[in-house]
CSV table of N, CA, C and O in Angstrom, one decimal:
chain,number,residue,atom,x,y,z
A,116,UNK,N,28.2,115.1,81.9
A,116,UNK,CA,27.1,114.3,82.5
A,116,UNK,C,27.4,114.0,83.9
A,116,UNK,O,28.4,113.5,84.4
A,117,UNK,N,26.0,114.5,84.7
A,117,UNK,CA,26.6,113.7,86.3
A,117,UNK,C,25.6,112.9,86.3
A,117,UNK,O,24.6,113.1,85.6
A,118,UNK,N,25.9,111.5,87.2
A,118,UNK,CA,24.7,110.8,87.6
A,118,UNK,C,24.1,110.8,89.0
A,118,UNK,O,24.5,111.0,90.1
A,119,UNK,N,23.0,110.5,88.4
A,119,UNK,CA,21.7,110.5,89.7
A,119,UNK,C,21.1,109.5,90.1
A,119,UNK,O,20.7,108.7,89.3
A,120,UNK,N,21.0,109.4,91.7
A,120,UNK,CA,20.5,107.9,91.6
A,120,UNK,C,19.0,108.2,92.4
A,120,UNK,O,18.9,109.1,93.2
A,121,UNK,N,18.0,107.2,92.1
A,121,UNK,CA,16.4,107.9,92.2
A,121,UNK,C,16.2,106.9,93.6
A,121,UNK,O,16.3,105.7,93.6
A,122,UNK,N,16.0,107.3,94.3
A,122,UNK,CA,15.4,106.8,96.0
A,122,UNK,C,13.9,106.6,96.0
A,122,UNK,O,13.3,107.6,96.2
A,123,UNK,N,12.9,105.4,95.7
A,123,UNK,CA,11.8,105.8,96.0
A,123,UNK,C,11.0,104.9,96.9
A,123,UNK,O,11.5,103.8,97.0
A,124,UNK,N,10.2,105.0,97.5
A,124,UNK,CA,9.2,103.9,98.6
A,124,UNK,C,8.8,102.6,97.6
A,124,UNK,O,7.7,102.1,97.9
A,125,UNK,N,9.7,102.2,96.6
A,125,UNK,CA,9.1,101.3,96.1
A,125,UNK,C,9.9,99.3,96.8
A,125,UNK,O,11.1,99.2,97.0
A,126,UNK,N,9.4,98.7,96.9
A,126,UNK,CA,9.9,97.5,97.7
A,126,UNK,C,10.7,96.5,96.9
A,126,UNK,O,10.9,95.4,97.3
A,127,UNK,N,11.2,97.0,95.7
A,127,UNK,CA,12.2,96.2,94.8
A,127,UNK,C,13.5,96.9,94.8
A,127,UNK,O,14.5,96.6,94.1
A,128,UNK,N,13.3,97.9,95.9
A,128,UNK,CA,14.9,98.8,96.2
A,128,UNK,C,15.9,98.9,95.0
A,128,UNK,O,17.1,99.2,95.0
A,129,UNK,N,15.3,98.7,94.1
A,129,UNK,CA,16.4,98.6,93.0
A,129,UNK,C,17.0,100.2,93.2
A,129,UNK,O,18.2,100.2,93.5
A,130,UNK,N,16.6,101.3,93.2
A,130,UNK,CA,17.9,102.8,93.4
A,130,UNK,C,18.2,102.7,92.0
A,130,UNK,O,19.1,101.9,91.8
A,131,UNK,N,17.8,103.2,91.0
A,131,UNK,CA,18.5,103.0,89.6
A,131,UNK,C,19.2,104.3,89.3
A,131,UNK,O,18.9,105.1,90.2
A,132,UNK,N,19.8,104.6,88.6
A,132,UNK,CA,20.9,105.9,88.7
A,132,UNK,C,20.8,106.2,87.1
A,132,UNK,O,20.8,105.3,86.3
A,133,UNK,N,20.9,107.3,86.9
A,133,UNK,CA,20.9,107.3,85.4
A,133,UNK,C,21.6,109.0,85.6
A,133,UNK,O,22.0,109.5,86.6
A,134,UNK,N,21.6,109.5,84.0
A,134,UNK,CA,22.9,110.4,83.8
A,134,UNK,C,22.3,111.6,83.0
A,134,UNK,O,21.7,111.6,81.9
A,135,UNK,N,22.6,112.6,84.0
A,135,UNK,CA,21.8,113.9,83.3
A,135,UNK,C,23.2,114.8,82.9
A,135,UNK,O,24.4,114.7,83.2
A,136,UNK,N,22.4,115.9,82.0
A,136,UNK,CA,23.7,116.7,81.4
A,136,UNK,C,23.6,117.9,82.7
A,136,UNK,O,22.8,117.8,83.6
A,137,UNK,N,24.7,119.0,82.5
A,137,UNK,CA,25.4,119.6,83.7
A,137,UNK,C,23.6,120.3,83.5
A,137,UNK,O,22.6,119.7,83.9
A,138,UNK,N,23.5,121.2,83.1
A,138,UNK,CA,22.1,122.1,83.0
A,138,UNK,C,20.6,120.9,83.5
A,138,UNK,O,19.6,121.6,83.6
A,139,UNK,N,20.4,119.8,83.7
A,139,UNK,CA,19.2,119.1,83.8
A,139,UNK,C,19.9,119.0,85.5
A,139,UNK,O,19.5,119.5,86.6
A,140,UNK,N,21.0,118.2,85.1
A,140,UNK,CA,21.4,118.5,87.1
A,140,UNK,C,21.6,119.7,87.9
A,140,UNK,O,21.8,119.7,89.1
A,141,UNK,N,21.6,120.4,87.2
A,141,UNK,CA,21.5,122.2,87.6
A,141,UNK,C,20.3,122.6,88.3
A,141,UNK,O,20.2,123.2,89.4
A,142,UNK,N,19.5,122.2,87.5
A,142,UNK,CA,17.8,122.7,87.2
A,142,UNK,C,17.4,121.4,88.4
A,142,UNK,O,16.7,121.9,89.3
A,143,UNK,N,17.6,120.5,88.5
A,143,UNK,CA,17.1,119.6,89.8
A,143,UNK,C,17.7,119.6,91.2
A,143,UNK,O,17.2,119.2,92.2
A,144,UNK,N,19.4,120.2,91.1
A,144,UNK,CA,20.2,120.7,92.3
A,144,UNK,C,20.2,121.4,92.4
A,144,UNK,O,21.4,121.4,92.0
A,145,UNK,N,19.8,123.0,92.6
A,145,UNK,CA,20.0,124.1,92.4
A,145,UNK,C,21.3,124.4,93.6
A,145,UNK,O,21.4,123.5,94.3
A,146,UNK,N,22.3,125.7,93.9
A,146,UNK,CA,22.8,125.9,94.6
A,146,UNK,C,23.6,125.1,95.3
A,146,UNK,O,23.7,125.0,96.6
A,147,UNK,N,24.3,124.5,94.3
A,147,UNK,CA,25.2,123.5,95.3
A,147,UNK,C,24.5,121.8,96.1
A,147,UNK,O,25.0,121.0,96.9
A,148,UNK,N,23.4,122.0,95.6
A,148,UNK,CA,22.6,120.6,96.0
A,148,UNK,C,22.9,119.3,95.9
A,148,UNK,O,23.0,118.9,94.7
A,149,UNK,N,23.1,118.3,96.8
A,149,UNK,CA,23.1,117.3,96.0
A,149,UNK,C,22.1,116.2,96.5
A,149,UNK,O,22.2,115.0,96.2
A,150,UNK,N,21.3,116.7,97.1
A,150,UNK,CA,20.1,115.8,97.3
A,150,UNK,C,18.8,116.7,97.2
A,150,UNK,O,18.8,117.8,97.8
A,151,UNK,N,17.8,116.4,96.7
A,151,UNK,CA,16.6,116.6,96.0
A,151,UNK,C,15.1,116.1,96.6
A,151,UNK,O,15.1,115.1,97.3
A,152,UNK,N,14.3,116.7,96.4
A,152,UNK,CA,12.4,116.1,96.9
A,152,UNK,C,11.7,116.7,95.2
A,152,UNK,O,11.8,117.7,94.6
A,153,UNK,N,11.0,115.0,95.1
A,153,UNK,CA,10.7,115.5,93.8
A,153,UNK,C,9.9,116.6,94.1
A,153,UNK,O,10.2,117.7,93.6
A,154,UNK,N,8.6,116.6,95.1
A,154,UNK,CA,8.1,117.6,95.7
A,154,UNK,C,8.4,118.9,95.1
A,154,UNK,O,7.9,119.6,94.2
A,155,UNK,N,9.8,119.0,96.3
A,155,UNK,CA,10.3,120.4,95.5
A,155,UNK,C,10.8,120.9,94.5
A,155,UNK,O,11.0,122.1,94.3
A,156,UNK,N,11.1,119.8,93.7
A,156,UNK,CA,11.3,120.1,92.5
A,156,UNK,C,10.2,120.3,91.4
A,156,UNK,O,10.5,120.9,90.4
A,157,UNK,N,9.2,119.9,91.7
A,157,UNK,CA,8.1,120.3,90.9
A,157,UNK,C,7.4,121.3,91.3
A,157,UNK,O,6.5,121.6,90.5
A,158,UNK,N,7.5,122.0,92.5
A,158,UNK,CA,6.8,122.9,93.2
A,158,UNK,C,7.8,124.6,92.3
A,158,UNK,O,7.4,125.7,91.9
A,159,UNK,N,9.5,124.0,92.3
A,159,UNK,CA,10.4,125.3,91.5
A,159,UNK,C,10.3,125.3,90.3
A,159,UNK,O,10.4,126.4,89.7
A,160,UNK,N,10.0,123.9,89.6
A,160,UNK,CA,9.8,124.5,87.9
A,160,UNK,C,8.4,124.1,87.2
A,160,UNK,O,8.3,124.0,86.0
A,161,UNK,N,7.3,123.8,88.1
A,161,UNK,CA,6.3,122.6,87.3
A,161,UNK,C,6.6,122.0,86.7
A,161,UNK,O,7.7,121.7,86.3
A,162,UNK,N,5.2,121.5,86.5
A,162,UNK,CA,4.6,120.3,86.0
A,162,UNK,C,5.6,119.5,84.5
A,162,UNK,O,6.2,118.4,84.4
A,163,UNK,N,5.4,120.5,83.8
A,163,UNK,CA,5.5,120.7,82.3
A,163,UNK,C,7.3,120.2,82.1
A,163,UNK,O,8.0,119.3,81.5
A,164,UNK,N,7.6,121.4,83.1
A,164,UNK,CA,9.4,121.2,83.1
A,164,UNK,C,9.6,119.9,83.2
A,164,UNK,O,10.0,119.1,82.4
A,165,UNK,N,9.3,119.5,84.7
A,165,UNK,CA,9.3,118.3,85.5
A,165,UNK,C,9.5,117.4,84.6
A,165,UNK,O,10.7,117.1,84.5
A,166,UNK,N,8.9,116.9,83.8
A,166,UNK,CA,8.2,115.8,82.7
A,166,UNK,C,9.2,115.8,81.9
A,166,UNK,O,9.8,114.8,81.7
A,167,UNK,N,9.7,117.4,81.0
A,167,UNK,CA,10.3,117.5,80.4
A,167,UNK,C,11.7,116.7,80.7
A,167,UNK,O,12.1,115.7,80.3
A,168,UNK,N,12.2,117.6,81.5
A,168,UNK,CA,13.6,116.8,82.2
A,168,UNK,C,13.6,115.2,82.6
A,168,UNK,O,14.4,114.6,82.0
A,169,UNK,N,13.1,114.7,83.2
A,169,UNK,CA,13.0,113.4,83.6
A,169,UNK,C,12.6,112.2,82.7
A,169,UNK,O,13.0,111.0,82.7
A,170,UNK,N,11.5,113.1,81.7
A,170,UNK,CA,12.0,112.2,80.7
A,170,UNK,C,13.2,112.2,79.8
A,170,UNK,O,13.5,111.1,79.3
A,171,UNK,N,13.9,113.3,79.7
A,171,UNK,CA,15.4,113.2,79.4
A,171,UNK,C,15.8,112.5,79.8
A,171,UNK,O,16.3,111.7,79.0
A,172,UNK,N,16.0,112.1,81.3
A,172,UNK,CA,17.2,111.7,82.0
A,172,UNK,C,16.7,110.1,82.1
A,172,UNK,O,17.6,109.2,82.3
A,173,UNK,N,15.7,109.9,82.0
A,173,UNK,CA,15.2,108.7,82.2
A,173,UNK,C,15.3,107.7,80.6
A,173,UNK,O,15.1,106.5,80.4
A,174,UNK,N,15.6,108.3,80.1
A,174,UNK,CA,16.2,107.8,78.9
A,174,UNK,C,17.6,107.3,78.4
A,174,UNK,O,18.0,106.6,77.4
A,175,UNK,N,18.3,108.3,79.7
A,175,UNK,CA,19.6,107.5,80.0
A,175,UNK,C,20.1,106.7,81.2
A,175,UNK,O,20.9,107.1,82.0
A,176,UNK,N,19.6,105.5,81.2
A,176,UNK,CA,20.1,105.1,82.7
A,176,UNK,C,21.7,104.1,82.3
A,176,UNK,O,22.5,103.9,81.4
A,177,UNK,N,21.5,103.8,83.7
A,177,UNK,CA,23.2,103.7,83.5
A,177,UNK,C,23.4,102.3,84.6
A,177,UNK,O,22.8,102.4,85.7
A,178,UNK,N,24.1,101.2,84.3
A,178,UNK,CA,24.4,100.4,85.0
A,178,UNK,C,24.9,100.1,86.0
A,178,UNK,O,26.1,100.2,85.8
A,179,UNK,N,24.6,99.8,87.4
A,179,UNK,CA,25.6,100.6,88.8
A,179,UNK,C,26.8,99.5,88.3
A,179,UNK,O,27.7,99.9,89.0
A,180,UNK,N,27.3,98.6,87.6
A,180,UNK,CA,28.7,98.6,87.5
A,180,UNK,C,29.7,99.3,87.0
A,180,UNK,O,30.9,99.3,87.2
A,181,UNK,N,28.6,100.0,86.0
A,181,UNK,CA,29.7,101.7,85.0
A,181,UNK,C,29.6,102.7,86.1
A,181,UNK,O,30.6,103.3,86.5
A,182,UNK,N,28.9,102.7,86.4
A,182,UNK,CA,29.0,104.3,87.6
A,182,UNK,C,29.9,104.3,88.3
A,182,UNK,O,30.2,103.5,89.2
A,183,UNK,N,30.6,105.6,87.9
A,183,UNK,CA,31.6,106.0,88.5
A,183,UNK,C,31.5,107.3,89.5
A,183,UNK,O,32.0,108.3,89.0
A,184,UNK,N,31.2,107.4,90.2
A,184,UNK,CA,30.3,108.1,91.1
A,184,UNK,C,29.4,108.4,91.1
A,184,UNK,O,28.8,108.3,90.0
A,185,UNK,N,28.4,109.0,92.5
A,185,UNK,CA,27.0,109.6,92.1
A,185,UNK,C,26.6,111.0,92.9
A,185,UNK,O,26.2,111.2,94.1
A,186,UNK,N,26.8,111.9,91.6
A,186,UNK,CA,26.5,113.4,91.8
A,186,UNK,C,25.2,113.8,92.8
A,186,UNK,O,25.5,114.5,93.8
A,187,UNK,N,24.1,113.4,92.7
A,187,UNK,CA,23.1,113.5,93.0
A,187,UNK,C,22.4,112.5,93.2
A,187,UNK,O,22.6,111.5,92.5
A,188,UNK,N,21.2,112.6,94.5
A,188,UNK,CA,20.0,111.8,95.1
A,188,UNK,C,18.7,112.6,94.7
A,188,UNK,O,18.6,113.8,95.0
A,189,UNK,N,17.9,111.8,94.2
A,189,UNK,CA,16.2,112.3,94.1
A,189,UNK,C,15.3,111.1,94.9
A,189,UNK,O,15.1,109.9,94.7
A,190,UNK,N,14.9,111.9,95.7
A,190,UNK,CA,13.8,111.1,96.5
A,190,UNK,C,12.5,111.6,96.0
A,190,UNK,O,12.2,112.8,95.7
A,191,UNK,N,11.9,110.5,95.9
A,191,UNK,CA,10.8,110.4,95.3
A,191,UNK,C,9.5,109.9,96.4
A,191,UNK,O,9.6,108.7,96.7
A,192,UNK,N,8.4,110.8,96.8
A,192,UNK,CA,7.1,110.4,97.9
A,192,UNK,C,8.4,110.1,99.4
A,192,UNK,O,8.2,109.2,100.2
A,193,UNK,N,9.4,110.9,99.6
A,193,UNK,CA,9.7,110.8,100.7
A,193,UNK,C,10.5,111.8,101.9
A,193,UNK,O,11.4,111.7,102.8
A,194,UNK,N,9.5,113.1,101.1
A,194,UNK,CA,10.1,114.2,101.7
A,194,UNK,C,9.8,114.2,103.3
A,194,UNK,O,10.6,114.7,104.1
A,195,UNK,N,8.4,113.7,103.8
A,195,UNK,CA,8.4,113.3,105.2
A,195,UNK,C,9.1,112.5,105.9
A,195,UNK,O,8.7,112.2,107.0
A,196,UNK,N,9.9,112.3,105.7
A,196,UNK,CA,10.4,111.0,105.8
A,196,UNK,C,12.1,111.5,105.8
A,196,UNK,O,12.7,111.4,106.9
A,197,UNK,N,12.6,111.8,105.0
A,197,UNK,CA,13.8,111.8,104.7
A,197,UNK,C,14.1,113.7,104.5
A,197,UNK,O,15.3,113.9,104.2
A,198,UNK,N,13.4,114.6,104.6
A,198,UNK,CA,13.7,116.0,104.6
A,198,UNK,C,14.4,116.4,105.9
A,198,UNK,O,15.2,117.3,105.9
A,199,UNK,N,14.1,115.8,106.9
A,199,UNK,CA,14.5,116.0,108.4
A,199,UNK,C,16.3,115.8,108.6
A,199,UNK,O,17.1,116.3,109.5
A,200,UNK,N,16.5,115.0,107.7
A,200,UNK,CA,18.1,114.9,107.6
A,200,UNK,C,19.2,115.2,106.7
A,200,UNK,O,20.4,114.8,106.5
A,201,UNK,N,18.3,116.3,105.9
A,201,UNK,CA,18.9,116.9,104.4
A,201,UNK,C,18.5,118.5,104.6
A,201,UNK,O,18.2,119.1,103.6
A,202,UNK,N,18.4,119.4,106.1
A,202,UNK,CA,17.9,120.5,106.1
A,202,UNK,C,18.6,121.5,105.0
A,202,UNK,O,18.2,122.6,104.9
A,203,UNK,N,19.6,121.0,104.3
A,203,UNK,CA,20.9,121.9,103.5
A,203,UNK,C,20.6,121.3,101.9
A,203,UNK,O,20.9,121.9,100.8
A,204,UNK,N,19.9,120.1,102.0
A,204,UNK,CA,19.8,119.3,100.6
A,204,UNK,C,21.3,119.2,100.3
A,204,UNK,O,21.7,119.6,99.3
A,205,UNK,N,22.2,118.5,101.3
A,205,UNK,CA,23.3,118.1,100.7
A,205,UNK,C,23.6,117.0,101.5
A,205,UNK,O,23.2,116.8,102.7
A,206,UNK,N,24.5,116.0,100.7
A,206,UNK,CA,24.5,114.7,101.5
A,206,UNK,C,25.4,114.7,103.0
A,206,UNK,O,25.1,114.1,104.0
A,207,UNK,N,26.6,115.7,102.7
A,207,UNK,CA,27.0,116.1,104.0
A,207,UNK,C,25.9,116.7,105.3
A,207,UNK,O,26.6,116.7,106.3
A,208,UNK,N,25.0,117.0,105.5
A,208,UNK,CA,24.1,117.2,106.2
A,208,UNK,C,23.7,115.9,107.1
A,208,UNK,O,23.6,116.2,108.3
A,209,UNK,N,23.5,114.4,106.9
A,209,UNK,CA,23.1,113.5,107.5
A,209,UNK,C,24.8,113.4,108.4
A,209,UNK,O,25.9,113.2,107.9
A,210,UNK,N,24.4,113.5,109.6
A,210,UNK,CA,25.3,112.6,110.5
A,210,UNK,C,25.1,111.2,111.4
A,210,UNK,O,25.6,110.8,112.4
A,211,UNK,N,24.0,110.8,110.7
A,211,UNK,CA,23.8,109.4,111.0
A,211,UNK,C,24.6,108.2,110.5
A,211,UNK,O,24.3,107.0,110.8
């Protein structure tokens, strides 16, 4: 299981992180990824997948005091915003 923690424009900043198996974080990081646009994630597998997976993973969330690292970031409505500093979709990419 890696966990993911979900980035979205929402104003209760909670960041909730929950725990996908290696194939669900496969299929949302492709190629060594570790940052994501749901955007493009629904644009490489649709709609149908989309849903499929997320409600998987949204079914396991996970407490940020258990988490023991975090595999992956999904931004969610903030690919304008936040794609300009992830040209590689990896967290090494930002040198801010």
């Amino acid at each position: 299981m890696k966990n993911i923690q979900i980035i979205e424009p929402s104003t209760n900043c909670k960041y909730e992180i929950y725990a996908a198996t290696d194939d669900e974080f496969d299929l949302i990081f492709p190629n060594g990824a570790d940052i994501e646009f749901i955007e493009d994630f629904l644009k490489r597998v649709g709609n149908r997948k989309l849903i499929e997976i997320t409600k998987n993973i949204w079914a396991r969330p996970i407490e940020k005091q258990a988490v023991q690292g975090i595999h992956g970031t999904l931004f969610y409505q903030m690919r304008k915003l936040k794609r300009g500093y992830y040209p590689n979709k990896r967290f090494s990419d930002d040198n801010n």
